[in-house]
XYZ file of C-alpha atoms in Angstrom:
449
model
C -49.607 18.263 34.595
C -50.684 22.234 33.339
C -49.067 22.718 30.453
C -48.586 26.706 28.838
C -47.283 27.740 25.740
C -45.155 30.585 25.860
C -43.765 30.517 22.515
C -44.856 29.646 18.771
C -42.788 31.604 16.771
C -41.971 29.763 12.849
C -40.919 26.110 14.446
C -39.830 27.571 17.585
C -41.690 26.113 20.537
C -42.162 26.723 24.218
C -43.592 25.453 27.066
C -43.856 26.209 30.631
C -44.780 22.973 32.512
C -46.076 22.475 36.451
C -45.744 18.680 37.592
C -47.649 19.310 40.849
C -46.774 18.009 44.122
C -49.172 15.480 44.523
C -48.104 13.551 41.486
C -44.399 13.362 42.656
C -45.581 12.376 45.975
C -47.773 9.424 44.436
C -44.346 8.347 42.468
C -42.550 8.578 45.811
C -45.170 5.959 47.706
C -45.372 4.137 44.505
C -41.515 3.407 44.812
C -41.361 2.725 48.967
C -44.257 0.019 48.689
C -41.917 -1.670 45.970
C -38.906 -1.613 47.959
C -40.872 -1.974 51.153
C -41.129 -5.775 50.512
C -37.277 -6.113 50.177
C -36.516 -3.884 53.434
C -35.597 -5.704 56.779
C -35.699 -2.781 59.600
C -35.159 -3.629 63.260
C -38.341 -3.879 65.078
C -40.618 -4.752 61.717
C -41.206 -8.065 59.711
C -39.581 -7.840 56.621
C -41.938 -5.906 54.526
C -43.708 -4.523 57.092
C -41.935 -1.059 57.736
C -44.127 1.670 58.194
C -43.915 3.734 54.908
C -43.152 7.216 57.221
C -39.966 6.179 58.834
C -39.096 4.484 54.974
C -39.549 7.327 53.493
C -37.877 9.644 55.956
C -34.672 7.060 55.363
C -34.958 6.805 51.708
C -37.413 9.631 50.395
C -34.076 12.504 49.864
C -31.862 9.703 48.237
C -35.026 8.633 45.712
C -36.266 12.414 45.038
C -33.638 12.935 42.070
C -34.827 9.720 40.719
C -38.434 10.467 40.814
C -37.892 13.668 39.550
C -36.295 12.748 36.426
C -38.455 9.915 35.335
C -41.221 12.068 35.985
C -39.393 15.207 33.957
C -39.236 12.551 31.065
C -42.376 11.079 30.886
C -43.833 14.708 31.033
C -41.916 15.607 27.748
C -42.327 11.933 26.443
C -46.125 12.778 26.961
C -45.751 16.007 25.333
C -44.795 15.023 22.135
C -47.028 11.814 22.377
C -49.822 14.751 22.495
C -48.393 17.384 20.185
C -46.951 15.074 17.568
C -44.162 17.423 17.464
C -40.320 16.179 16.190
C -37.828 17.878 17.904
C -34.688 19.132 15.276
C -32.765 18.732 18.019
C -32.606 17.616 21.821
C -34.931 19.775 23.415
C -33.678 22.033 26.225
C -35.201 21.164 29.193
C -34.921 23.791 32.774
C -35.796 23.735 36.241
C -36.892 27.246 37.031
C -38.021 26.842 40.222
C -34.117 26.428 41.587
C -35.466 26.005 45.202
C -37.664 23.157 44.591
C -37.675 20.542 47.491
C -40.020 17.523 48.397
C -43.600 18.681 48.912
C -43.216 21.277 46.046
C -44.949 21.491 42.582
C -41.761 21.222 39.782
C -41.570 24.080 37.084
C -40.147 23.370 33.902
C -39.227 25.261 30.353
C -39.235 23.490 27.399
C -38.131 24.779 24.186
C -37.234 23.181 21.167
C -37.499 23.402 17.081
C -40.089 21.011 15.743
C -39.380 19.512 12.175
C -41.436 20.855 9.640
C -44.126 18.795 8.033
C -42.707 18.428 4.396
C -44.801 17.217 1.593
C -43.612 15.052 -0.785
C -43.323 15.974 -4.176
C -43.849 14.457 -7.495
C -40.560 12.566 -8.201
C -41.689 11.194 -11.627
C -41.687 14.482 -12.920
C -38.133 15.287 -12.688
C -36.346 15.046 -16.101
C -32.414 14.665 -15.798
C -29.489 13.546 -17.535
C -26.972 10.785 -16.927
C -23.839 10.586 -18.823
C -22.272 6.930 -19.333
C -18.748 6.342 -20.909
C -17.916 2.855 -22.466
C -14.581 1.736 -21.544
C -12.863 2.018 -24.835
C -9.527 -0.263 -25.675
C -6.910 3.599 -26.130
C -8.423 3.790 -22.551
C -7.509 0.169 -21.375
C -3.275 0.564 -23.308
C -3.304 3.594 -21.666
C -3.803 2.736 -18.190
C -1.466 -0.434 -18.816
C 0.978 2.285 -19.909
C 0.526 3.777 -16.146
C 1.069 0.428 -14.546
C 4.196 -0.486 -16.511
C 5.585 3.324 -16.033
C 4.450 2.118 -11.841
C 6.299 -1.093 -12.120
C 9.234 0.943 -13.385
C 12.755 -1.023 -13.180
C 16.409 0.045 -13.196
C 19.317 -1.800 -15.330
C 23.086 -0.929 -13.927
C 24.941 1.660 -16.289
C 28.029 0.882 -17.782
C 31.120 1.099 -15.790
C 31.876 5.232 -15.811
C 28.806 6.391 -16.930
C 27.644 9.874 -15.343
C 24.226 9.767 -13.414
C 21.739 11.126 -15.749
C 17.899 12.583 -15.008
C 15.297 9.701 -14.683
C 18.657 7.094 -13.330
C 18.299 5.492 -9.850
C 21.485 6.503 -7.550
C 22.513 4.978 -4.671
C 24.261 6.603 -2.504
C 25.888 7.401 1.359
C 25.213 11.287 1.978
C 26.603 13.271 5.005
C 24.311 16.667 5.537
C 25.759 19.530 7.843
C 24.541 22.812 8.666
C 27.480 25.840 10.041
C 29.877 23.064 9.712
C 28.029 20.076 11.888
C 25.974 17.358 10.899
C 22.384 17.244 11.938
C 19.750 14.733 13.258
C 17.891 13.183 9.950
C 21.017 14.536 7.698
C 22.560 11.209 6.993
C 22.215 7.856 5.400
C 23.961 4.878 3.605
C 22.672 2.911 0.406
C 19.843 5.315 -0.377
C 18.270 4.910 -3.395
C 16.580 8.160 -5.367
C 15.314 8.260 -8.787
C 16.894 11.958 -9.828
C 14.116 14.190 -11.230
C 11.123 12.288 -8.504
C 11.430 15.188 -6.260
C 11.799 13.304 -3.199
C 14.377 15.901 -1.534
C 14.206 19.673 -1.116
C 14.176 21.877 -4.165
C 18.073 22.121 -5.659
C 19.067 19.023 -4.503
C 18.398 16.362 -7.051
C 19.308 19.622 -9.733
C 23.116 18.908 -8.809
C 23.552 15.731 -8.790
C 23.450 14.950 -12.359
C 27.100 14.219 -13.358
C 28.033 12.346 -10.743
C 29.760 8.960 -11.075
C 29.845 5.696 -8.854
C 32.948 6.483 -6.253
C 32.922 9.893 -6.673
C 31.740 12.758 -3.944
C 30.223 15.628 -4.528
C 28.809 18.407 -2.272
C 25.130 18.948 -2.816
C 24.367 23.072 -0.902
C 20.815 23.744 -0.372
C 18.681 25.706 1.743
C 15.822 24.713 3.567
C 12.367 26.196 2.956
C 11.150 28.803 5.314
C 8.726 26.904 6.257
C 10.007 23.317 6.282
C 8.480 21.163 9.004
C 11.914 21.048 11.196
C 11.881 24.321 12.751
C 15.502 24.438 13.539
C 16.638 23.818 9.982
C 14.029 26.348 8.103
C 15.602 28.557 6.248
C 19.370 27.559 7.391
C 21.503 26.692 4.164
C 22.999 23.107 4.319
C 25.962 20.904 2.753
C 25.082 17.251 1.860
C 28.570 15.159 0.717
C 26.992 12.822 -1.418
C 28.449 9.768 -2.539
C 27.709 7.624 -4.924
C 27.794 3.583 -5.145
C 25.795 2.417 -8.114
C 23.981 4.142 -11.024
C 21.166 2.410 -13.022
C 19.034 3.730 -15.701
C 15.744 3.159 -16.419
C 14.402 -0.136 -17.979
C 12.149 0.010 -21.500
C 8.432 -0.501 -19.590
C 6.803 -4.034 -21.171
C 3.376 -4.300 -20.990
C 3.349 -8.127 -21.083
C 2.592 -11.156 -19.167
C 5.302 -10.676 -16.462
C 3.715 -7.498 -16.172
C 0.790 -8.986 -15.709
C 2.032 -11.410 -13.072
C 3.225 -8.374 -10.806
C -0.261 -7.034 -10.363
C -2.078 -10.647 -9.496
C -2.936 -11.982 -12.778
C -2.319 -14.910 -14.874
C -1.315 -13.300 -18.078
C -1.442 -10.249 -20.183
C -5.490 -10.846 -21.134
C -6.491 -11.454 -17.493
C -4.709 -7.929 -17.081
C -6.310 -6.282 -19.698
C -10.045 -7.564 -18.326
C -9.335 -6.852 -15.001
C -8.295 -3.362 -15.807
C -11.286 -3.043 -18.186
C -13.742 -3.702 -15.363
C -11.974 -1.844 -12.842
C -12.349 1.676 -15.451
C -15.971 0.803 -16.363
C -16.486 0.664 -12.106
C -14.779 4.256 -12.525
C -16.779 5.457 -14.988
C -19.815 4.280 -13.349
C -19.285 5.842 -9.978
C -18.628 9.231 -11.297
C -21.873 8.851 -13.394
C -23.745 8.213 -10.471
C -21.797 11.515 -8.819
C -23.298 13.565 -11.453
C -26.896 12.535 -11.801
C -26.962 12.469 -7.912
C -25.918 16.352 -8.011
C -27.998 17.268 -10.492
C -30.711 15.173 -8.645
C -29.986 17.475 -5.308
C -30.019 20.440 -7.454
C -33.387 19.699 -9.024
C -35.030 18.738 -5.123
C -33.359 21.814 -3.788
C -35.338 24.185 -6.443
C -38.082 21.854 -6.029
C -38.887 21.838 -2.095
C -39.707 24.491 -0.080
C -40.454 24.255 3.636
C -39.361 26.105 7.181
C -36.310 25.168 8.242
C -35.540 24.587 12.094
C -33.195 27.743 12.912
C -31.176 25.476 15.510
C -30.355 23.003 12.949
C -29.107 25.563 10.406
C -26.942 27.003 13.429
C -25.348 23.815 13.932
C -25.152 22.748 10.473
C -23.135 26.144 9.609
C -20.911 25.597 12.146
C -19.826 22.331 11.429
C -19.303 23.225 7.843
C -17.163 26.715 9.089
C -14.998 24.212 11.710
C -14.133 22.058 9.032
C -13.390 24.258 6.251
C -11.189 26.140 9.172
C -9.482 23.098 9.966
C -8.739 21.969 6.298
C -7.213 25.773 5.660
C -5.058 24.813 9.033
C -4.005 21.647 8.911
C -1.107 21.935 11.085
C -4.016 22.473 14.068
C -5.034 19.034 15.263
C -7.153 19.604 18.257
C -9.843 22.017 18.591
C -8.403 24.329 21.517
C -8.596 27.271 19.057
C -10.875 30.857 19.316
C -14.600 29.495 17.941
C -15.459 30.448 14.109
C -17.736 32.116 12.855
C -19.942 30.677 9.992
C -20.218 33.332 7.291
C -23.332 34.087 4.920
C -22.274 31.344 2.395
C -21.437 28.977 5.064
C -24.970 29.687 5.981
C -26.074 29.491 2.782
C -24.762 25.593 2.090
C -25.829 24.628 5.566
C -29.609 25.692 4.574
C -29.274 23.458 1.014
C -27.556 20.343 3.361
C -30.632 20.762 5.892
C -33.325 20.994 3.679
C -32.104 17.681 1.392
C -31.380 15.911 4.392
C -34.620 16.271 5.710
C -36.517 15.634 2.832
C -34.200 12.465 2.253
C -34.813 11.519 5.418
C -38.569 11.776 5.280
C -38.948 10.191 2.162
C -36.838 7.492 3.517
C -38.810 6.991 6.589
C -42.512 7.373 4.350
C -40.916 4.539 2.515
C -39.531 2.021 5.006
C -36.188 2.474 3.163
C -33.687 0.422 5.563
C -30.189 0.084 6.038
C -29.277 -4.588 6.568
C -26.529 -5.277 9.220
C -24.813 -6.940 5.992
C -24.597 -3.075 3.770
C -23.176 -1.733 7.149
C -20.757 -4.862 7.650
C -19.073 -4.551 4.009
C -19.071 -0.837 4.371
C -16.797 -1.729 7.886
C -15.108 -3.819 5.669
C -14.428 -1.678 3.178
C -12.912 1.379 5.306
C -11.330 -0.674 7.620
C -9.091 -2.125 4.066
C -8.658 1.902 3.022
C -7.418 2.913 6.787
C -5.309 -0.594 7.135
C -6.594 -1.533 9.797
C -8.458 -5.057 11.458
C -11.830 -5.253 10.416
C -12.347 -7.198 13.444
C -11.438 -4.384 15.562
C -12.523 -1.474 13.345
C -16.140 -3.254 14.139
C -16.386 -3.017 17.480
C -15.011 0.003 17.571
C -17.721 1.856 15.608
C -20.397 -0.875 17.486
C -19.793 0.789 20.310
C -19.631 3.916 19.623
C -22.817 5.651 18.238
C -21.515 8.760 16.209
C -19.098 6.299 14.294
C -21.992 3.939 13.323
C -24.222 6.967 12.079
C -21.642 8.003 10.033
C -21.456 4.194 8.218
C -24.905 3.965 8.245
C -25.966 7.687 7.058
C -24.371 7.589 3.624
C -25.593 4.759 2.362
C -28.985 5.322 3.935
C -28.817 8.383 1.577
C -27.735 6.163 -0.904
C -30.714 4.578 -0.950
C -32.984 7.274 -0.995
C -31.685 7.984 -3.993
C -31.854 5.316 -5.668
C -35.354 4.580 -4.607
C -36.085 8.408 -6.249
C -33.684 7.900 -9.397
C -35.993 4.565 -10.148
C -38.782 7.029 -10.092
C -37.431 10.024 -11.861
C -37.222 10.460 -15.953
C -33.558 9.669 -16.446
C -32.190 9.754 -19.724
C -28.476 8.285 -20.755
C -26.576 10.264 -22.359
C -22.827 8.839 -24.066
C -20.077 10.819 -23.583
C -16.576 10.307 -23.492
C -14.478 9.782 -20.685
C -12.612 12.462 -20.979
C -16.157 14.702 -20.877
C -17.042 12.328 -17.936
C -13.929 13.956 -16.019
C -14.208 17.570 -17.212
C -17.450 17.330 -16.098
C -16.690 15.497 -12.692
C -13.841 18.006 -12.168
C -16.487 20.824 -12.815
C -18.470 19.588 -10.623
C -15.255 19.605 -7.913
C -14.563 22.462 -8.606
C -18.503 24.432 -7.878
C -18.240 22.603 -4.664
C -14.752 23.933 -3.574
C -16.423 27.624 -4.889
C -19.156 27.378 -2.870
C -17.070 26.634 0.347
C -14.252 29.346 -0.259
């Protein structure tokens, strides 16, 4: 094989490759003596066929075979050689369009090699972690939230007038110019006045109200309300209502308890204690990471492969697109553009991710079958679905698994560097812990506008 470079520009590469003739036909006798011993042809012992008439029978159907093995063991040779990583998959081109059997095979191959990327000093790096301790105003207060969840409803006296904060239940008839609409109607609903659940104005007039009277409820519908053929049209809702109940005095006590899976008030209080302290300690862990990847990113400096950054940017510009239009599901839309700061975060995401993933792979950091299994687990429970069948699904399908297994491959790179790095605790409280978390938030959502 003659091999020519035609192209070293940064980590740009390539190549202009010959595969002569001679070495295809070798491949092609190589592959009629095999299947010579399986042939029976008329006139011939079985394995005896002359391999001329064989190979004007098989040679046309066993050409595009021979080519392509021989196409990949020429690049599997040339990086065996090189020692060059391809970014990406390398683009690989016939140019001679007329080749045919008895002809030498021309090929272009270009790719962008990964950059050799030294490893720095990770003990050097001095940073910051800031712990909260799950203090006892912080436990009454979420056992506040979950009695104010776990809200109840007592009937009103007899006569009493719906207030704000009561539960109604009631039949409502909606009409628009005078007839009633699809989705307009219902019997024995149930709607806690002030929760917002219906379209501005409408809860606002109920108030008042008592059980067997009827009262008509006008509204309009928003301009841009998801039924296209009621936005903006003004409706009438006859509303009437059946029971009335006000709110019950929230008890943070052992029945309380009971409704959320525990014995009694204490096994509440502990089980809400540890689930906070988990809190606390994941958003931690979000901070010293970041101001880990800060401190690499200022730290590292190496060539980036361009073709990377181009498809890194554009990922980052279709999803930002498609989280600005979330009404457009598919991706049948004009292509977009990555701008400079698009560009910008794509070059920090590629150069961590490469240096993650080298120290990683310096480091024989690995990912067990079990991490990936609970992590199935785990977002099979959050999407509600069978973990049974959320399993094969992502075993069979290659861009789900990376996604499992890439975060907490990451994951681990981190740690491995955080065990290495100076880290210093530093107590805060937890309201600091969320300022700072929804700082943090709030750089990233910056840095994407």
């Amino acid at each position: 094989m003659q091999v020519v470079e035609t192209k070293s520009e940064g980590l740009s590469r390539a190549y202009a490759m010959t595969l002569p003739a001679s070495a295809l036909e070798a491949k092609m006798n190589e592959k009629l003596v095999a299947a010579r011993e399986d042939v029976q042809m008329k006139g011939f012992r079985k394995g005896k066929a002359p391999l001329p008439l064989l190979k004007k029978m098989f040679g046309k159907s066993l050409l595009g075979e021979i080519v392509q093995e021989s196409v990949d063991g020429a690049i599997r040779e040339h990086f065996e050689q090189t020692g060059d990583r391809p970014a990406l998959q390398p683009d690989v081109k016939v140019t001679n369009q007329d080749f045919d059997e008895g002809h030498d095979l021309h090929l272009e191959l270009a790719y962008d090699k990964l950059p050799d990327i030294e490893e720095p000093d990770f003990s050097t790096l001095q940073l910051e972690k800031p712990v909260a301790v799950v203090e006892d105003a912080a436990v009454d207060e979420a056992l506040g939230k979950l009695a104010e969840g776990a809200q109840t409803f007592e009937p009103r006296e007899e006569g009493a007038a719906l207030e704000t904060g009561d539960q109604l239940t009631f039949d409502f008839v909606g009409k628009v110019d005078g007839e009633p609409f699809e989705g307009g109607s219902a019997e024995d609903f149930q709607l806690v006045i002030g929760s917002g659940q219906f379209i501005p104005g409408f809860e606002e007039q109920l108030p008042g109200i008592k059980v067997g009277e009827t009262k008509d409820v006008t509204v309009t519908f928003p301009e841009d309300y998801q039924a296209e053929h009621l936005a903006g049209k003004e409706a009438v809702f006859a509303c009437t209502a059946k029971t009335i109940a006000a709110p019950a005095e929230a008890k943070i006590d052992d029945e309380l308890a009971k409704q959320f899976g525990s014995e009694d008030l204490e096994g509440l209080k502990t089980q809400v204690r540890e689930q906070l302290a988990n809190e606390y300690n994941v958003a931690s862990r979000a901070l010293v990471k970041r101001k880990l990847l800060d401190a690499l990113d200022e730290m590292v400096t190496f060539d980036l492969p361009p073709s990377l950054l181009e498809v890194e940017a554009k990922q980052i510009a279709h999803q930002l697109w498609h989280e600005e239009n979330p009404e457009v599901q598919g991706h049948d839309h004009a292509e977009i553009d990555p701008t400079e700061e698009h560009k910008t975060l794509a070059a920090r995401r590629v150069r961590l991710g490469l240096l993650l993933a080298e120290t990683g792979t310096k480091h024989e950091i690995q990912v067990s079958e079990q991490e990936i299994m609970q992590r199935i687990v785990r977002q099979a429970q959050q999407m509600n679905v069978p973990p049974q069948a959320f399993f094969e699904y992502v075993k069979q399908n290659e861009g789900a698994m990376q996604q499992i297994r890439a975060p907490l491959f990451e994951d681990k790179v981190v740690d491995y560097i955080l065990e290495l790095a100076q880290v210093t605790e530093v107590s805060v409280s937890k309201d600091e812990l969320q300022s700072r978390l929804e700082a943090m938030d709030a750089e990233d959502e910056a840095a994407t506008a």
